Amino acid sequence: MASKPIVSVDGGRMLRATLKAAEHDLATLQGIHARVAAVVEGRARQLAPKVTGTLASTIRSSGTKTAAVVRAGYKRTPYAGPNNWGWPETAGGIKGSFGGDHWITVAAKQTEPHWLALYLAEVNKAISKVKGI
């Protein structure tokens, strides 16, 4: 014989359903990640080293389910990484080292208030859909 539950949650079914919907919203953050990356991309273009302007033209952004991504450089501009991160003294026999400018990282830090507000608004929107709490 089934006994009555010791604890009963009023609205438990609704809570479970809306938590599942919020989980789906949070799992599909690709759009907000792309928007966040675009904010950083704009500033990174401004901060990129500009000898010829070629490097700045290779900056691109994208969003995945788990990250906002800003990339620079292609095969024809392989120096994007060293320009940003630096070049070690013992790198394959190439003479000379330098520290790099960290211009993509600086762009992310300078635009943080803007992209953080976008990101938090999207997460809060998903969480606000949860009913029954």
C-alpha atoms as a PDB file:
ATOM      1  CA  MET A   1       0.000   0.000   0.000  1.00  0.00           C
ATOM      2  CA  ALA A   2       1.372   3.395  -1.002  1.00  0.00           C
ATOM      3  CA  SER A   3       1.757   5.864   1.797  1.00  0.00           C
ATOM      4  CA  LYS A   4       1.371   9.606   1.574  1.00  0.00           C
ATOM      5  CA  PRO A   5       4.581  11.545   1.033  1.00  0.00           C
ATOM      6  CA  ILE A   6       6.146  13.102   4.097  1.00  0.00           C
ATOM      7  CA  VAL A   7       6.849  16.356   2.263  1.00  0.00           C
ATOM      8  CA  SER A   8       4.632  17.787  -0.431  1.00  0.00           C
ATOM      9  CA  VAL A   9       5.813  20.584  -2.716  1.00  0.00           C
ATOM     10  CA  ASP A  10       3.018  22.775  -4.007  1.00  0.00           C
ATOM     11  CA  GLY A  11       3.755  23.617  -7.621  1.00  0.00           C
ATOM     12  CA  GLY A  12       6.485  20.985  -7.853  1.00  0.00           C
ATOM     13  CA  ARG A  13       5.436  19.924 -11.334  1.00  0.00           C
ATOM     14  CA  MET A  14       5.544  23.531 -12.557  1.00  0.00           C
ATOM     15  CA  LEU A  15       8.912  24.044 -10.884  1.00  0.00           C
ATOM     16  CA  ARG A  16      10.393  21.006 -12.630  1.00  0.00           C
ATOM     17  CA  ALA A  17       8.963  22.053 -16.009  1.00  0.00           C
ATOM     18  CA  THR A  18      10.221  25.629 -15.819  1.00  0.00           C
ATOM     19  CA  LEU A  19      13.626  24.532 -14.517  1.00  0.00           C
ATOM     20  CA  LYS A  20      13.899  22.301 -17.558  1.00  0.00           C
ATOM     21  CA  ALA A  21      12.967  25.250 -19.831  1.00  0.00           C
ATOM     22  CA  ALA A  22      15.527  27.501 -18.110  1.00  0.00           C
ATOM     23  CA  GLU A  23      18.142  24.771 -18.486  1.00  0.00           C
ATOM     24  CA  HIS A  24      17.411  24.726 -22.226  1.00  0.00           C
ATOM     25  CA  ASP A  25      17.758  28.523 -22.412  1.00  0.00           C
ATOM     26  CA  LEU A  26      21.086  28.408 -20.595  1.00  0.00           C
ATOM     27  CA  ALA A  27      22.310  25.565 -22.808  1.00  0.00           C
ATOM     28  CA  THR A  28      21.655  27.624 -25.919  1.00  0.00           C
ATOM     29  CA  LEU A  29      23.787  30.636 -25.047  1.00  0.00           C
ATOM     30  CA  GLN A  30      25.512  30.582 -28.434  1.00  0.00           C
ATOM     31  CA  GLY A  31      23.743  33.765 -29.521  1.00  0.00           C
ATOM     32  CA  ILE A  32      24.785  35.814 -26.506  1.00  0.00           C
ATOM     33  CA  HIS A  33      28.319  34.446 -26.747  1.00  0.00           C
ATOM     34  CA  ALA A  34      28.472  35.699 -30.349  1.00  0.00           C
ATOM     35  CA  ARG A  35      27.218  39.152 -29.292  1.00  0.00           C
ATOM     36  CA  VAL A  36      29.738  39.326 -26.433  1.00  0.00           C
ATOM     37  CA  ALA A  37      32.578  38.341 -28.775  1.00  0.00           C
ATOM     38  CA  ALA A  38      31.469  40.985 -31.293  1.00  0.00           C
ATOM     39  CA  VAL A  39      31.803  43.684 -28.612  1.00  0.00           C
ATOM     40  CA  VAL A  40      35.376  42.594 -27.870  1.00  0.00           C
ATOM     41  CA  GLU A  41      36.148  42.248 -31.594  1.00  0.00           C
ATOM     42  CA  GLY A  42      35.272  45.891 -32.238  1.00  0.00           C
ATOM     43  CA  ARG A  43      37.686  47.123 -29.581  1.00  0.00           C
ATOM     44  CA  ALA A  44      40.382  44.611 -30.610  1.00  0.00           C
ATOM     45  CA  ARG A  45      40.293  46.030 -34.155  1.00  0.00           C
ATOM     46  CA  GLN A  46      41.006  49.473 -32.724  1.00  0.00           C
ATOM     47  CA  LEU A  47      43.873  48.224 -30.541  1.00  0.00           C
ATOM     48  CA  ALA A  48      45.522  45.905 -33.089  1.00  0.00           C
ATOM     49  CA  PRO A  49      49.055  46.835 -34.185  1.00  0.00           C
ATOM     50  CA  LYS A  50      48.729  48.790 -37.430  1.00  0.00           C
ATOM     51  CA  VAL A  51      51.808  48.725 -39.581  1.00  0.00           C
ATOM     52  CA  THR A  52      49.854  47.822 -42.719  1.00  0.00           C
ATOM     53  CA  GLY A  53      46.385  47.205 -41.265  1.00  0.00           C
ATOM     54  CA  THR A  54      46.403  43.604 -42.466  1.00  0.00           C
ATOM     55  CA  LEU A  55      46.349  42.135 -38.963  1.00  0.00           C
ATOM     56  CA  ALA A  56      43.334  44.199 -37.883  1.00  0.00           C
ATOM     57  CA  SER A  57      41.431  42.996 -40.942  1.00  0.00           C
ATOM     58  CA  THR A  58      41.817  39.353 -39.845  1.00  0.00           C
ATOM     59  CA  ILE A  59      40.096  39.772 -36.475  1.00  0.00           C
ATOM     60  CA  ARG A  60      36.843  37.827 -36.242  1.00  0.00           C
ATOM     61  CA  SER A  61      34.489  36.695 -33.506  1.00  0.00           C
ATOM     62  CA  SER A  62      32.123  33.808 -32.917  1.00  0.00           C
ATOM     63  CA  GLY A  63      30.069  32.221 -30.210  1.00  0.00           C
ATOM     64  CA  THR A  64      29.843  28.581 -29.230  1.00  0.00           C
ATOM     65  CA  LYS A  65      27.630  26.892 -26.651  1.00  0.00           C
ATOM     66  CA  THR A  66      30.301  27.394 -24.018  1.00  0.00           C
ATOM     67  CA  ALA A  67      32.421  30.405 -25.017  1.00  0.00           C
ATOM     68  CA  ALA A  68      32.742  33.738 -26.755  1.00  0.00           C
ATOM     69  CA  VAL A  69      35.737  33.529 -29.100  1.00  0.00           C
ATOM     70  CA  VAL A  70      37.820  36.300 -30.701  1.00  0.00           C
ATOM     71  CA  ARG A  71      40.476  35.178 -33.186  1.00  0.00           C
ATOM     72  CA  ALA A  72      43.063  36.987 -35.263  1.00  0.00           C
ATOM     73  CA  GLY A  73      45.275  35.893 -38.119  1.00  0.00           C
ATOM     74  CA  TYR A  74      45.162  33.362 -40.910  1.00  0.00           C
ATOM     75  CA  LYS A  75      47.817  31.379 -42.719  1.00  0.00           C
ATOM     76  CA  ARG A  76      48.773  34.519 -44.650  1.00  0.00           C
ATOM     77  CA  THR A  77      49.107  36.483 -41.388  1.00  0.00           C
ATOM     78  CA  PRO A  78      50.698  33.967 -39.004  1.00  0.00           C
ATOM     79  CA  TYR A  79      52.141  36.670 -36.776  1.00  0.00           C
ATOM     80  CA  ALA A  80      48.868  37.455 -34.957  1.00  0.00           C
ATOM     81  CA  GLY A  81      49.668  35.145 -32.049  1.00  0.00           C
ATOM     82  CA  PRO A  82      53.192  36.457 -31.441  1.00  0.00           C
ATOM     83  CA  ASN A  83      51.965  40.059 -31.726  1.00  0.00           C
ATOM     84  CA  ASN A  84      49.399  39.389 -29.021  1.00  0.00           C
ATOM     85  CA  TRP A  85      51.146  36.889 -26.727  1.00  0.00           C
ATOM     86  CA  GLY A  86      54.831  37.524 -27.433  1.00  0.00           C
ATOM     87  CA  TRP A  87      57.679  35.385 -28.742  1.00  0.00           C
ATOM     88  CA  PRO A  88      60.012  33.332 -26.523  1.00  0.00           C
ATOM     89  CA  GLU A  89      63.786  33.570 -26.787  1.00  0.00           C
ATOM     90  CA  THR A  90      64.161  29.889 -27.729  1.00  0.00           C
ATOM     91  CA  ALA A  91      61.481  29.598 -30.404  1.00  0.00           C
ATOM     92  CA  GLY A  92      62.784  27.354 -33.145  1.00  0.00           C
ATOM     93  CA  GLY A  93      66.039  29.175 -33.738  1.00  0.00           C
ATOM     94  CA  ILE A  94      64.390  32.534 -34.414  1.00  0.00           C
ATOM     95  CA  LYS A  95      66.511  35.296 -32.908  1.00  0.00           C
ATOM     96  CA  GLY A  96      65.039  37.925 -30.642  1.00  0.00           C
ATOM     97  CA  SER A  97      62.140  37.832 -28.247  1.00  0.00           C
ATOM     98  CA  PHE A  98      59.440  40.262 -27.307  1.00  0.00           C
ATOM     99  CA  GLY A  99      56.678  40.317 -24.752  1.00  0.00           C
ATOM    100  CA  GLY A 100      53.691  40.947 -26.969  1.00  0.00           C
ATOM    101  CA  ASP A 101      51.074  43.650 -26.585  1.00  0.00           C
ATOM    102  CA  HIS A 102      48.167  41.496 -25.312  1.00  0.00           C
ATOM    103  CA  TRP A 103      45.834  43.719 -27.332  1.00  0.00           C
ATOM    104  CA  ILE A 104      42.997  41.175 -27.512  1.00  0.00           C
ATOM    105  CA  THR A 105      43.118  40.649 -23.748  1.00  0.00           C
ATOM    106  CA  VAL A 106      43.205  44.406 -23.195  1.00  0.00           C
ATOM    107  CA  ALA A 107      40.186  44.769 -25.499  1.00  0.00           C
ATOM    108  CA  ALA A 108      38.272  42.206 -23.427  1.00  0.00           C
ATOM    109  CA  LYS A 109      39.156  43.995 -20.180  1.00  0.00           C
ATOM    110  CA  GLN A 110      38.263  47.448 -21.517  1.00  0.00           C
ATOM    111  CA  THR A 111      34.868  46.325 -22.819  1.00  0.00           C
ATOM    112  CA  GLU A 112      34.037  44.113 -19.825  1.00  0.00           C
ATOM    113  CA  PRO A 113      31.329  46.371 -18.335  1.00  0.00           C
ATOM    114  CA  HIS A 114      29.457  46.345 -21.657  1.00  0.00           C
ATOM    115  CA  TRP A 115      29.660  42.638 -22.483  1.00  0.00           C
ATOM    116  CA  LEU A 116      29.156  41.544 -18.871  1.00  0.00           C
ATOM    117  CA  ALA A 117      25.879  43.488 -18.742  1.00  0.00           C
ATOM    118  CA  LEU A 118      24.728  41.792 -21.964  1.00  0.00           C
ATOM    119  CA  TYR A 119      25.651  38.365 -20.651  1.00  0.00           C
ATOM    120  CA  LEU A 120      24.064  38.804 -17.222  1.00  0.00           C
ATOM    121  CA  ALA A 121      20.850  40.144 -18.759  1.00  0.00           C
ATOM    122  CA  GLU A 122      20.548  37.010 -20.900  1.00  0.00           C
ATOM    123  CA  VAL A 123      21.247  34.651 -17.988  1.00  0.00           C
ATOM    124  CA  ASN A 124      18.821  36.522 -15.729  1.00  0.00           C
ATOM    125  CA  LYS A 125      16.175  36.349 -18.452  1.00  0.00           C
ATOM    126  CA  ALA A 126      16.511  32.567 -18.532  1.00  0.00           C
ATOM    127  CA  ILE A 127      16.442  32.292 -14.742  1.00  0.00           C
ATOM    128  CA  SER A 128      13.399  34.574 -14.439  1.00  0.00           C
ATOM    129  CA  LYS A 129      11.360  32.037 -16.400  1.00  0.00           C
ATOM    130  CA  VAL A 130      11.574  29.627 -13.463  1.00  0.00           C
ATOM    131  CA  LYS A 131       8.214  29.483 -11.658  1.00  0.00           C
ATOM    132  CA  GLY A 132       7.401  27.798  -8.386  1.00  0.00           C
ATOM    133  CA  ILE A 133      10.323  28.959  -6.277  1.00  0.00           C
END
